[in-house]
Short mmCIF file of C-alpha atoms and ligand atoms in Angstrom, two decimals:
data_model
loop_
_atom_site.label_atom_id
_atom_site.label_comp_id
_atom_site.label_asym_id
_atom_site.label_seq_id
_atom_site.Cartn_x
_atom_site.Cartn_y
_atom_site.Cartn_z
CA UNK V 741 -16.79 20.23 -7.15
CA UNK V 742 -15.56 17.07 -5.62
CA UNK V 743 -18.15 16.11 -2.51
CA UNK V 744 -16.19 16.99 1.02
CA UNK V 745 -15.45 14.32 3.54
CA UNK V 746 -15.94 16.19 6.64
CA UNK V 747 -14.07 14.76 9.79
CA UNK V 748 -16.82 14.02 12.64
CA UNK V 749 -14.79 16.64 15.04
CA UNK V 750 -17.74 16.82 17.46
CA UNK V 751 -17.22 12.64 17.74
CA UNK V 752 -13.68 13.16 18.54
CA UNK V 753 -14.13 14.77 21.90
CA UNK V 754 -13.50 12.58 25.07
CA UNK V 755 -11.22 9.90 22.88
CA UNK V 756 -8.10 9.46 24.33
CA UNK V 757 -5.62 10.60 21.72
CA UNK V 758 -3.75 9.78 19.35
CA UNK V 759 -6.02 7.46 17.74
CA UNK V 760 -6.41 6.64 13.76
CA UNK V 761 -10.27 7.77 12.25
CA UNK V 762 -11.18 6.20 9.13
CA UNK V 763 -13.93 7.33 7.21
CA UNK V 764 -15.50 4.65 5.38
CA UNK V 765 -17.94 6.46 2.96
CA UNK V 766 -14.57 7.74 1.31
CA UNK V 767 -12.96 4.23 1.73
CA UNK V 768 -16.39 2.84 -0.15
CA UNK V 769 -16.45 5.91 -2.64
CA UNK V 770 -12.55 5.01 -3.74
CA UNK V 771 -13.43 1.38 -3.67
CA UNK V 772 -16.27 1.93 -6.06
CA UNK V 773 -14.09 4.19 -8.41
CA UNK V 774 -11.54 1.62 -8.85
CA UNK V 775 -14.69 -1.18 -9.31
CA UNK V 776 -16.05 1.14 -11.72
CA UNK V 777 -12.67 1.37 -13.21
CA UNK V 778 -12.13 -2.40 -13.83
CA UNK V 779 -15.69 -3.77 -14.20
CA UNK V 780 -15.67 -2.82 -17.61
CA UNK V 781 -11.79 -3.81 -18.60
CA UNK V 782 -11.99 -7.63 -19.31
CA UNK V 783 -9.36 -9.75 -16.70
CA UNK V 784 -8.65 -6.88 -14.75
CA UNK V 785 -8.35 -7.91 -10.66
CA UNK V 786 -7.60 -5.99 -8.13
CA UNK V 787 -5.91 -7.63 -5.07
CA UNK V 788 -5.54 -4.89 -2.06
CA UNK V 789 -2.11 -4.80 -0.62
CA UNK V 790 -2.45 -5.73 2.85
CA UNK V 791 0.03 -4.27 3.76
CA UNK V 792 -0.88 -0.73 3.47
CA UNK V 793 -3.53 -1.32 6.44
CA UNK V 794 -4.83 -4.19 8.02
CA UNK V 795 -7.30 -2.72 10.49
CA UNK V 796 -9.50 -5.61 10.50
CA UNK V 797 -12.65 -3.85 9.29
CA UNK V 798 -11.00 -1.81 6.73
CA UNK V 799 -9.96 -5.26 5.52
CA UNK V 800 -13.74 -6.78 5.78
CA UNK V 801 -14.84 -3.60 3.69
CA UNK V 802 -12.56 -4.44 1.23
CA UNK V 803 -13.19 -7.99 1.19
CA UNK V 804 -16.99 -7.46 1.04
CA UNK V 805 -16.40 -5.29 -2.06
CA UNK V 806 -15.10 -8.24 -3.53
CA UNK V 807 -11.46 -7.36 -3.92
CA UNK V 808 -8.26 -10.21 -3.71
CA UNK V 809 -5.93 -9.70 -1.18
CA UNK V 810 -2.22 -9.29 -1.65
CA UNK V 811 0.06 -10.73 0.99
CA UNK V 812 4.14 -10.26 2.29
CA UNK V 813 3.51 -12.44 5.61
CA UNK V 814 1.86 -15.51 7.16
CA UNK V 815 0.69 -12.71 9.25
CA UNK V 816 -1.33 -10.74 6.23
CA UNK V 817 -2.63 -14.05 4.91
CA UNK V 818 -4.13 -15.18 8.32
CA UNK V 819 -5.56 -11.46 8.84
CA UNK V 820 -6.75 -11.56 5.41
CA UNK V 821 -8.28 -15.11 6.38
CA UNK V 822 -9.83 -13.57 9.25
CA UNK V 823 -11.66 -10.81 7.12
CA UNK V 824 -13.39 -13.25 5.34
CA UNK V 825 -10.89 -13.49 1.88
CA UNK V 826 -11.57 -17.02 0.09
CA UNK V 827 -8.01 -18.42 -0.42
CA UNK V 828 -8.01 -18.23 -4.06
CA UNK V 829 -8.37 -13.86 -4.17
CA UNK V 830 -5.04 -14.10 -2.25
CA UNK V 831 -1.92 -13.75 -3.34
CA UNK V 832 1.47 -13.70 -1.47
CA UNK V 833 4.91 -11.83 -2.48
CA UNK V 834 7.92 -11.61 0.07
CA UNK V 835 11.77 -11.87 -1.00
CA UNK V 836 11.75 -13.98 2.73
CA UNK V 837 9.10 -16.38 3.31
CA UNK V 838 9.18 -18.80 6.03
CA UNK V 839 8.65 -22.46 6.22
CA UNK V 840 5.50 -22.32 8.25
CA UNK V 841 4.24 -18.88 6.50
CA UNK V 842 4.63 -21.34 2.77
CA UNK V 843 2.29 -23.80 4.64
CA UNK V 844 -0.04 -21.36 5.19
CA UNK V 845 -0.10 -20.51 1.92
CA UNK V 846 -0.67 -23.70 0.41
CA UNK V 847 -2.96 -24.77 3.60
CA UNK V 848 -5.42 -21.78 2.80
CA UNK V 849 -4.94 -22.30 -1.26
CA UNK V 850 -4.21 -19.36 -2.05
CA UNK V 851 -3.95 -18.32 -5.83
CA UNK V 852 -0.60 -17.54 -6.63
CA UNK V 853 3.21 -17.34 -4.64
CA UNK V 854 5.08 -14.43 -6.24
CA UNK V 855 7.98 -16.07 -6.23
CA UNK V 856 11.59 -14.16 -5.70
CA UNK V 857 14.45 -16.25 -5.80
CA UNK V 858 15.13 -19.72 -7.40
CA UNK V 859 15.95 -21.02 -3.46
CA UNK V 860 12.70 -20.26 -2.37
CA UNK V 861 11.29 -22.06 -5.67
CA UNK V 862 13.15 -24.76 -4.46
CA UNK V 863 11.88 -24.44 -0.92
CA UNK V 864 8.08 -23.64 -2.11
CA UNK V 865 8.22 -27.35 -4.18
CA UNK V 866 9.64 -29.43 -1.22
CA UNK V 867 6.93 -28.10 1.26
CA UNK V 868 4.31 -29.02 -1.08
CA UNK V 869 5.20 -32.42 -2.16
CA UNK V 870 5.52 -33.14 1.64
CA UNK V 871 2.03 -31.80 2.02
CA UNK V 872 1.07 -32.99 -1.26
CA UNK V 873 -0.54 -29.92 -3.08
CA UNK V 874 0.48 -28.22 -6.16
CA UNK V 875 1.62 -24.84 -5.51
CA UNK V 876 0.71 -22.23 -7.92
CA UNK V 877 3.96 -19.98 -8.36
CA UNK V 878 4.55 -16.41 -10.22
CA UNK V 879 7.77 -15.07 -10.44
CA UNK V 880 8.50 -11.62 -9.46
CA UNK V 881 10.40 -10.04 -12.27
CA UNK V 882 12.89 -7.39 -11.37
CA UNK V 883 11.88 -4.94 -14.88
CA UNK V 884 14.80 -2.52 -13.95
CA UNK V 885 12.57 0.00 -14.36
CA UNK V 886 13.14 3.29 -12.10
CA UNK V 887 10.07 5.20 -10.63
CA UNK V 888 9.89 9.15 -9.79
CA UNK V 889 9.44 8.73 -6.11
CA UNK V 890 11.72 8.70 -2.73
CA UNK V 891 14.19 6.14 -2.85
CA UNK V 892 13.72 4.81 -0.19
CA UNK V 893 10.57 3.54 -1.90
CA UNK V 894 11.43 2.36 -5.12
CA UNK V 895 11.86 -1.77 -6.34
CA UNK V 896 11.93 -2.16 -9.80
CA UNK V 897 15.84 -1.37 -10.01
CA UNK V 898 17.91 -4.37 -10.92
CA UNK V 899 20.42 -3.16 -7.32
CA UNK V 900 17.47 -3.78 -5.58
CA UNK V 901 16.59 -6.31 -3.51
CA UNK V 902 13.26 -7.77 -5.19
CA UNK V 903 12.70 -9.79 -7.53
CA UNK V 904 14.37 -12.28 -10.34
CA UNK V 905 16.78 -10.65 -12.92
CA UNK V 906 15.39 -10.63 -16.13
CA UNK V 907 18.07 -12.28 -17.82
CA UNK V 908 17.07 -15.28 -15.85
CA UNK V 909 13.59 -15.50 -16.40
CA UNK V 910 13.37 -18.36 -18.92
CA UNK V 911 15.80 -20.79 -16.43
CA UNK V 912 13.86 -20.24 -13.25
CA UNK V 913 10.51 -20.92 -15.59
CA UNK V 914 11.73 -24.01 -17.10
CA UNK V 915 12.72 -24.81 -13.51
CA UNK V 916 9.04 -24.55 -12.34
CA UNK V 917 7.84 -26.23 -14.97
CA UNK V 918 9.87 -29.32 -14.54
CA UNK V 919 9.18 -29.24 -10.60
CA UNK V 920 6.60 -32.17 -9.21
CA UNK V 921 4.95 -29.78 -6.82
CA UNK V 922 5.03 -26.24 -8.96
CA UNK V 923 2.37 -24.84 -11.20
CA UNK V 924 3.74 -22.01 -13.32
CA UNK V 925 0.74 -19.10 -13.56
CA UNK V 926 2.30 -16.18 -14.09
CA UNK V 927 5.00 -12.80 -14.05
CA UNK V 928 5.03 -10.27 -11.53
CA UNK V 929 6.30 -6.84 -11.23
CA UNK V 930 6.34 -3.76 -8.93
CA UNK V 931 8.15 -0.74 -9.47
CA UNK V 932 7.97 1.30 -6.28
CA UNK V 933 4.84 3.26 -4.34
CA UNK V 934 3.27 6.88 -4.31
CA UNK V 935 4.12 7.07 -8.13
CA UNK V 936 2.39 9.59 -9.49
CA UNK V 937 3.40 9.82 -13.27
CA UNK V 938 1.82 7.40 -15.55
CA UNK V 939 4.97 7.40 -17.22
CA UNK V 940 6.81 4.78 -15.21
CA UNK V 941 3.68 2.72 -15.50
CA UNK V 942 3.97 2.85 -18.97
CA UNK V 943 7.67 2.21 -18.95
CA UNK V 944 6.69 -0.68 -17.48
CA UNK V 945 4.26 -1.85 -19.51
CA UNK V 946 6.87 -1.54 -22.33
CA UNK V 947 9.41 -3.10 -20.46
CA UNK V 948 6.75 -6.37 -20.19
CA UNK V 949 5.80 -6.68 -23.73
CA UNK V 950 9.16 -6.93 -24.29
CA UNK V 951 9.66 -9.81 -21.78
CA UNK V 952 6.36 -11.35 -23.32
CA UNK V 953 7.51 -11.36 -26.98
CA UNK V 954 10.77 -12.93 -25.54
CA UNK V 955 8.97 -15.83 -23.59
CA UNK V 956 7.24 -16.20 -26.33
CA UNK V 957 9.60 -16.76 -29.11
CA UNK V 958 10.94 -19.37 -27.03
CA UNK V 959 7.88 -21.49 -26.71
CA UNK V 960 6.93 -20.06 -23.16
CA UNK V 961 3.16 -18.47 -22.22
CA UNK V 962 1.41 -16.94 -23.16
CA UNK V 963 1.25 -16.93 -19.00
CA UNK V 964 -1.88 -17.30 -17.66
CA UNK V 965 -1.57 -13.38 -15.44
CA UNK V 966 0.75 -10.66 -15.61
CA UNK V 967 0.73 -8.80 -12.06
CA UNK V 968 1.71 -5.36 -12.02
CA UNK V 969 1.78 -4.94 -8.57
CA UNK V 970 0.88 -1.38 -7.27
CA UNK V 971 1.98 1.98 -7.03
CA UNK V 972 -0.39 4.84 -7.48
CA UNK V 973 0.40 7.62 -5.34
CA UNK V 974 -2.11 10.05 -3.84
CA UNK V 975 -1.95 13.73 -3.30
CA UNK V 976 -0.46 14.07 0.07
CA UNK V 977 -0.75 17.92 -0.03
CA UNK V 978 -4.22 18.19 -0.64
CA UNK V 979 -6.77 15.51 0.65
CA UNK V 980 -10.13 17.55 0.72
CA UNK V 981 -9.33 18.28 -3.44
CA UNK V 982 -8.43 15.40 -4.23
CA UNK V 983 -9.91 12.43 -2.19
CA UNK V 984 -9.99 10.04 -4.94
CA UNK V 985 -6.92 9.25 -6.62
CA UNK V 986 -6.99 9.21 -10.52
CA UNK V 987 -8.16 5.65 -11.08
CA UNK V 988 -9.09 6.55 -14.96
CA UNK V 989 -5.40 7.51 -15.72
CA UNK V 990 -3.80 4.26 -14.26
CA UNK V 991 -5.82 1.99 -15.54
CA UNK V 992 -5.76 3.76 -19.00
CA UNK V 993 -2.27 3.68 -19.10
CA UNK V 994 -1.80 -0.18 -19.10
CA UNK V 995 -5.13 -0.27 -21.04
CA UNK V 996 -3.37 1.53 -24.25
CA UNK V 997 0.35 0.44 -23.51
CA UNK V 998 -0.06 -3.14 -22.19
CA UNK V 999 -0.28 -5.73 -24.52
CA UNK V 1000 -2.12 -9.02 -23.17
CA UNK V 1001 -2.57 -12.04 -25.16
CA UNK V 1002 -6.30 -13.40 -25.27
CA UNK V 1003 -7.45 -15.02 -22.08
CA UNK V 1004 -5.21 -13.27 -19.99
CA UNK V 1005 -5.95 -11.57 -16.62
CA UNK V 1006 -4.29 -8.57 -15.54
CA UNK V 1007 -3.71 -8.03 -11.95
CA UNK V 1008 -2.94 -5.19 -9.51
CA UNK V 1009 -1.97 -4.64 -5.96
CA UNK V 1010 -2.62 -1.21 -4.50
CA UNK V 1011 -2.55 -0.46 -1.16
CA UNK V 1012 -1.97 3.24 -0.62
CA UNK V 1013 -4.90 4.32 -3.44
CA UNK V 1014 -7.37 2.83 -1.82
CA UNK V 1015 -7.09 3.18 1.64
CA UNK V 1016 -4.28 6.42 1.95
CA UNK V 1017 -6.99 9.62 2.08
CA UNK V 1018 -9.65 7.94 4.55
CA UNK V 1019 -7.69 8.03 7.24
CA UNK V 1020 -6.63 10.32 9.89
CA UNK V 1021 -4.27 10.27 12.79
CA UNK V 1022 -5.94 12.37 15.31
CA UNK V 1023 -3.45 13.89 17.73
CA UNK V 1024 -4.19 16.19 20.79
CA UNK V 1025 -1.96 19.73 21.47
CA UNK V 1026 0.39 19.34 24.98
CA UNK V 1027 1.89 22.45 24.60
CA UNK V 1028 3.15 25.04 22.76
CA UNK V 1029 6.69 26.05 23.00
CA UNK V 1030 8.40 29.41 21.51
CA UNK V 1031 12.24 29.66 21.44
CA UNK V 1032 14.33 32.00 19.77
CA UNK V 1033 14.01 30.46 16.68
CA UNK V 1034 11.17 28.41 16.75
CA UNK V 1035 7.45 28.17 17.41
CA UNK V 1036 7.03 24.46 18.13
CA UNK V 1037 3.26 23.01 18.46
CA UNK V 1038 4.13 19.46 20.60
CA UNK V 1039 1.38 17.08 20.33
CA UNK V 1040 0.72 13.65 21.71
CA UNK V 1041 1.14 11.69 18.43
CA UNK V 1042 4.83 10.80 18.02
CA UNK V 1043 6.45 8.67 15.14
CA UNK V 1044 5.57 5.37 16.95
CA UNK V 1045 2.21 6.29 15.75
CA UNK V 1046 3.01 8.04 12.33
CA UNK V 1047 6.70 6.86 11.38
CA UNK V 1048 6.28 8.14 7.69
CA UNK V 1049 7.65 11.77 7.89
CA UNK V 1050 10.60 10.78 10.00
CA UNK V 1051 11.66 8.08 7.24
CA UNK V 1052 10.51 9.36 4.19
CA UNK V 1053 10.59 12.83 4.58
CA UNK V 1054 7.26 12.62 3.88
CA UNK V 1055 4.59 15.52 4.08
CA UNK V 1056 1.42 15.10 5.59
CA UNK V 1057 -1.54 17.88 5.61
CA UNK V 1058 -1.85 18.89 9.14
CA UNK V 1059 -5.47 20.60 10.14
CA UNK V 1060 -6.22 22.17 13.61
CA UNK V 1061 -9.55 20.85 14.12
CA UNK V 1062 -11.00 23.49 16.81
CA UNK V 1063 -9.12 26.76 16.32
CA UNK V 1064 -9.84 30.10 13.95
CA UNK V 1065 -7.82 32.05 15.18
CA UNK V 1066 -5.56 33.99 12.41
CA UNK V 1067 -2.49 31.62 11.09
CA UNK V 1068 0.70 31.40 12.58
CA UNK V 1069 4.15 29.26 11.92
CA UNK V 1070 4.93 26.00 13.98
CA UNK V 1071 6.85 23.09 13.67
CA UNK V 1072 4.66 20.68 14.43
CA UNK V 1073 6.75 17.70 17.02
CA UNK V 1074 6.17 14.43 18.86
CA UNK V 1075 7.18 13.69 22.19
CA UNK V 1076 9.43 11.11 21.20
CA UNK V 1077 13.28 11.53 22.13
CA UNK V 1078 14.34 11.72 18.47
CA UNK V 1079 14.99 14.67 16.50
CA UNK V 1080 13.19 13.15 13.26
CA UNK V 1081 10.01 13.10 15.48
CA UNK V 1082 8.57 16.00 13.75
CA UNK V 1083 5.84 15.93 11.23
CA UNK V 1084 5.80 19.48 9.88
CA UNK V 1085 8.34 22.25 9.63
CA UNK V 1086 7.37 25.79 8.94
CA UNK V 1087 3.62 24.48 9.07
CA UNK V 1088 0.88 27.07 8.93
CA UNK V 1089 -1.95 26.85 11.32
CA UNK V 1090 -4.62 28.74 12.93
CA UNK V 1091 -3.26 29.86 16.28
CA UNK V 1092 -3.01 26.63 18.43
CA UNK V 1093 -3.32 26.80 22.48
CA UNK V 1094 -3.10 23.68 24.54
CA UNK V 1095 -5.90 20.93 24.12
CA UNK V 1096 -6.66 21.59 20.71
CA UNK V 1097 -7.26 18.79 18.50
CA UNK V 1098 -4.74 18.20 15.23
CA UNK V 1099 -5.66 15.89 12.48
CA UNK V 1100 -2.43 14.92 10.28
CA UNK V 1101 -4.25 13.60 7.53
CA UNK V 1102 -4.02 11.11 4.74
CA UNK V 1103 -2.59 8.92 7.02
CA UNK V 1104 -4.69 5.84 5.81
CA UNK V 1105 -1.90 3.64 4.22
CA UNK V 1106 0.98 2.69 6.21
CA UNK V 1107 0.14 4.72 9.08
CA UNK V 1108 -1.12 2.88 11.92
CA UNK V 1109 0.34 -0.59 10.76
CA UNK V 1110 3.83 1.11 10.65
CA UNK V 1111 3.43 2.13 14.89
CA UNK V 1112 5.62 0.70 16.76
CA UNK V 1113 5.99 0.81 20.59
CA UNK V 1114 8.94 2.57 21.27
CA UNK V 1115 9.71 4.20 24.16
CA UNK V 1116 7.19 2.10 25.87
CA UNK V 1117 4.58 3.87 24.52
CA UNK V 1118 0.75 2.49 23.58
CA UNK V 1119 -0.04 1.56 20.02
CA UNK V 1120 -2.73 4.21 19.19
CA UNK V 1121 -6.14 3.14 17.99
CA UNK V 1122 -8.16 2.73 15.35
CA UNK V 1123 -11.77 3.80 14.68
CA UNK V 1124 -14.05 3.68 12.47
CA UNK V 1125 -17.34 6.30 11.69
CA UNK V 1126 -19.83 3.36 13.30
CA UNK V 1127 -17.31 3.01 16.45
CA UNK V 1128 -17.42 7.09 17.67
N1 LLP Z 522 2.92 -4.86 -4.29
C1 LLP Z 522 4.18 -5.01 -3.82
C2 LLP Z 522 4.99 -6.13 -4.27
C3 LLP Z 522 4.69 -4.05 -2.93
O1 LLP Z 522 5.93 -4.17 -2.48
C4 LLP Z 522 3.89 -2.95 -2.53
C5 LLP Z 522 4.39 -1.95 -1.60
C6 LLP Z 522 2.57 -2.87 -3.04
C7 LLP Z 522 2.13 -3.84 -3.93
C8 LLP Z 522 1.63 -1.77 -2.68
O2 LLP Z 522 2.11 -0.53 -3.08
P1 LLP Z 522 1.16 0.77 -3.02
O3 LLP Z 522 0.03 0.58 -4.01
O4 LLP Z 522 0.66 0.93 -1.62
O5 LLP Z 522 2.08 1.88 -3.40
N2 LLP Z 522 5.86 2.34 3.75
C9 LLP Z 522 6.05 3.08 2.53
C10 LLP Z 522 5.52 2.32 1.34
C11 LLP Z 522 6.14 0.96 1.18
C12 LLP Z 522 5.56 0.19 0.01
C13 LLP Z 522 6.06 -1.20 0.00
N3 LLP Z 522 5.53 -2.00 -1.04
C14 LLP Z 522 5.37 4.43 2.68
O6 LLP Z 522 4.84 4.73 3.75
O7 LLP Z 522 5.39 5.26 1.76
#
């Protein structure tokens, strides 16, 4: 039986709503499974992608725990900075870096640039001979590999935006290696997020022992990393079973499939693993409102605070946190003036009155660093077990 992570309901009462809850004993129980997953895999890092939540103590958990950081804005690698993050455990990807957010970079020393275009290589070399530092670049690989999730969230395809083409890998590393200011260090790759079958990690894995024996043959490498980036979904539909995603499985996969030479580290970037199923957006019940059609439950969280269902589609486990009353059918909506504001159709919940409190879980990852203010409305808050 996996152990429950109850939500502190009793806590809850008197906070103004919506607000995000995070429950750090299953943020430090996931952290541990992915430590216990790597600790005994030789080279493997883990950098957490930023990006997926950058409450600042969510990030000084991490950062305690002694995992890297991985970066997409001077904005991610100063809040990493703030949490404590030692330069060299960050690393920094971005198809559009700026001119100050590259000084940054090199200012702070962090470990690596993913690098995504040969302009910014360019770019990346000038800065640092005028600050003179060598800058440490990876390039970001575009594997044309496809991943089984929404579209809207998959990178690895060569019409994609991200990433070098891989028939011009060998150019833009010769280019690096003849720059003044440019260390070469290593290949990166991403394929897309919430991926959930090992396959495309193995298709991947395939896909870069291929572009290693090439580099190879050619006198290239062995590189000192290969970055997979990150990925690994979590089980949207059912939080309290599965609170932990399946570290063992992801890690396996590139164990067996992944061939690295001797000496070299293997790095990841997941975001949404680690910090997707401790967090909750906690949202209060304004009214409920029956129409021919429809019963609709309106609550006070919108998507300014949860924008993930209204762009993705996406499905998010929605619990009534006070009611037993027998189940009945709502759509569950925001007060926001769109029609995409709604984050369940056809959802089944006890029998909801006015007041009650709603948590719309697994909300962790790009939840409340996705709000946005629109329609003048407050960006909801974010607590933590020790601040209730
Ligand atoms: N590395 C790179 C280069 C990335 O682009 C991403 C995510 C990650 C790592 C982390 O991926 P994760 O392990 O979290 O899947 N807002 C969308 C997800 C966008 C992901 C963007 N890139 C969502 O809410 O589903």
């Amino acid at each position: 039986m996996p152990t429950t992570y109850k939500l502190p309901c009793e806590k809850f009462k008197g906070i103004k709503t919506p607000f995000y809850y995070y429950d750090t004993r299953l943020l430090q129980d996931t952290i541990d499974a992915v430590k216990e997953e790597i600790q005994n895999r030789n080279g493997y890092h883990v950098h957490y992608a930023v990006k997926a939540c950058a409450h600042p103590d969510v990030l000084r958990l991490i950062q305690e725990a002694g995992l890297g950081a991985d970066c997409v804005s001077g904005g991610e690698i100063q809040a990493s900075l703030d949490a404590g993050f030692p330069g060299d455990r960050i690393v920094y990807a971005g198809v559009g870096k700026s001119d100050w957010e590259i000084e940054l970079g090199l200012q702070a020393g962090i470990r690596y640039f993913n690098v995504e275009s040969v302009a910014e290589l360019e770019v990346i070399n000038e800065i640092a001979a005028e600050m003179d530092l060598m800058a440490r670049v990876s390039f970001r690989i575009n594997p044309d590999v496809g991943a089984h999730t929404h579209a809207n969230i998959t990178t690895g395809l060569a019409e994609n935006k991200f990433g070098i083409a891989m028939d011009q890998m060998e150019t833009v590393i010769r280019k690096a290696q003849e720059m003044t200011h440019t260390t070469f260090v290593g290949l990166h790759f991403h394929i897309g997020s919430q991926i959930l079958e090992m396959d495309d990690f193995i298709a991947l894995a395939h896909r870069i022992n291929e572009l290693q024996d090439r580099l190879e043959a050619q006198g290239i490498g062995p590189v000192q990393h290969i970055n997979v980036g990150g990925g690994l979904g979590i089980d949207y539909a059912q939080p309290n079973e599965n609170p932990i995603p399946n570290f063992k499985a992801y890690f396996e996969a590139y164990e067996k499939y992944l061939k690295l030479r001797p000496g070299q580290e293997l790095h990841f970037e997941l975001g949404r693993a680690i910090v997707g199923q401790c967090g909750s957006l906690i949202t209060k019940c304004l009214y409920v409102k029956q129409t021919e059609h429809k019963q609709f439950a309106i609550v006070d969280a919108g998507m300014t605070d949860l924008i993930r269902p209204a762009l993705y589609n996406a499905r998010h486990c929605i619990e009534n946190l006070v009611s037993k009353e027998e189940v009945q059918t709502y759509d569950v909506v925001g007060p926001i003036c769109e029609s995409s504001d709604v984050f369940a159709y056809d959802c089944l919940l006890p029998a909801t009155k006015r007041g009650d409190l709603l948590a719309i879980r697994s909300a962790g990852a790009y939840g409340q660093i996705m709000a946005s203010q629109y329609n003048c409305r407050p960006l909801p808050a974010g607590y933590l077990d020790k601040d209730l």
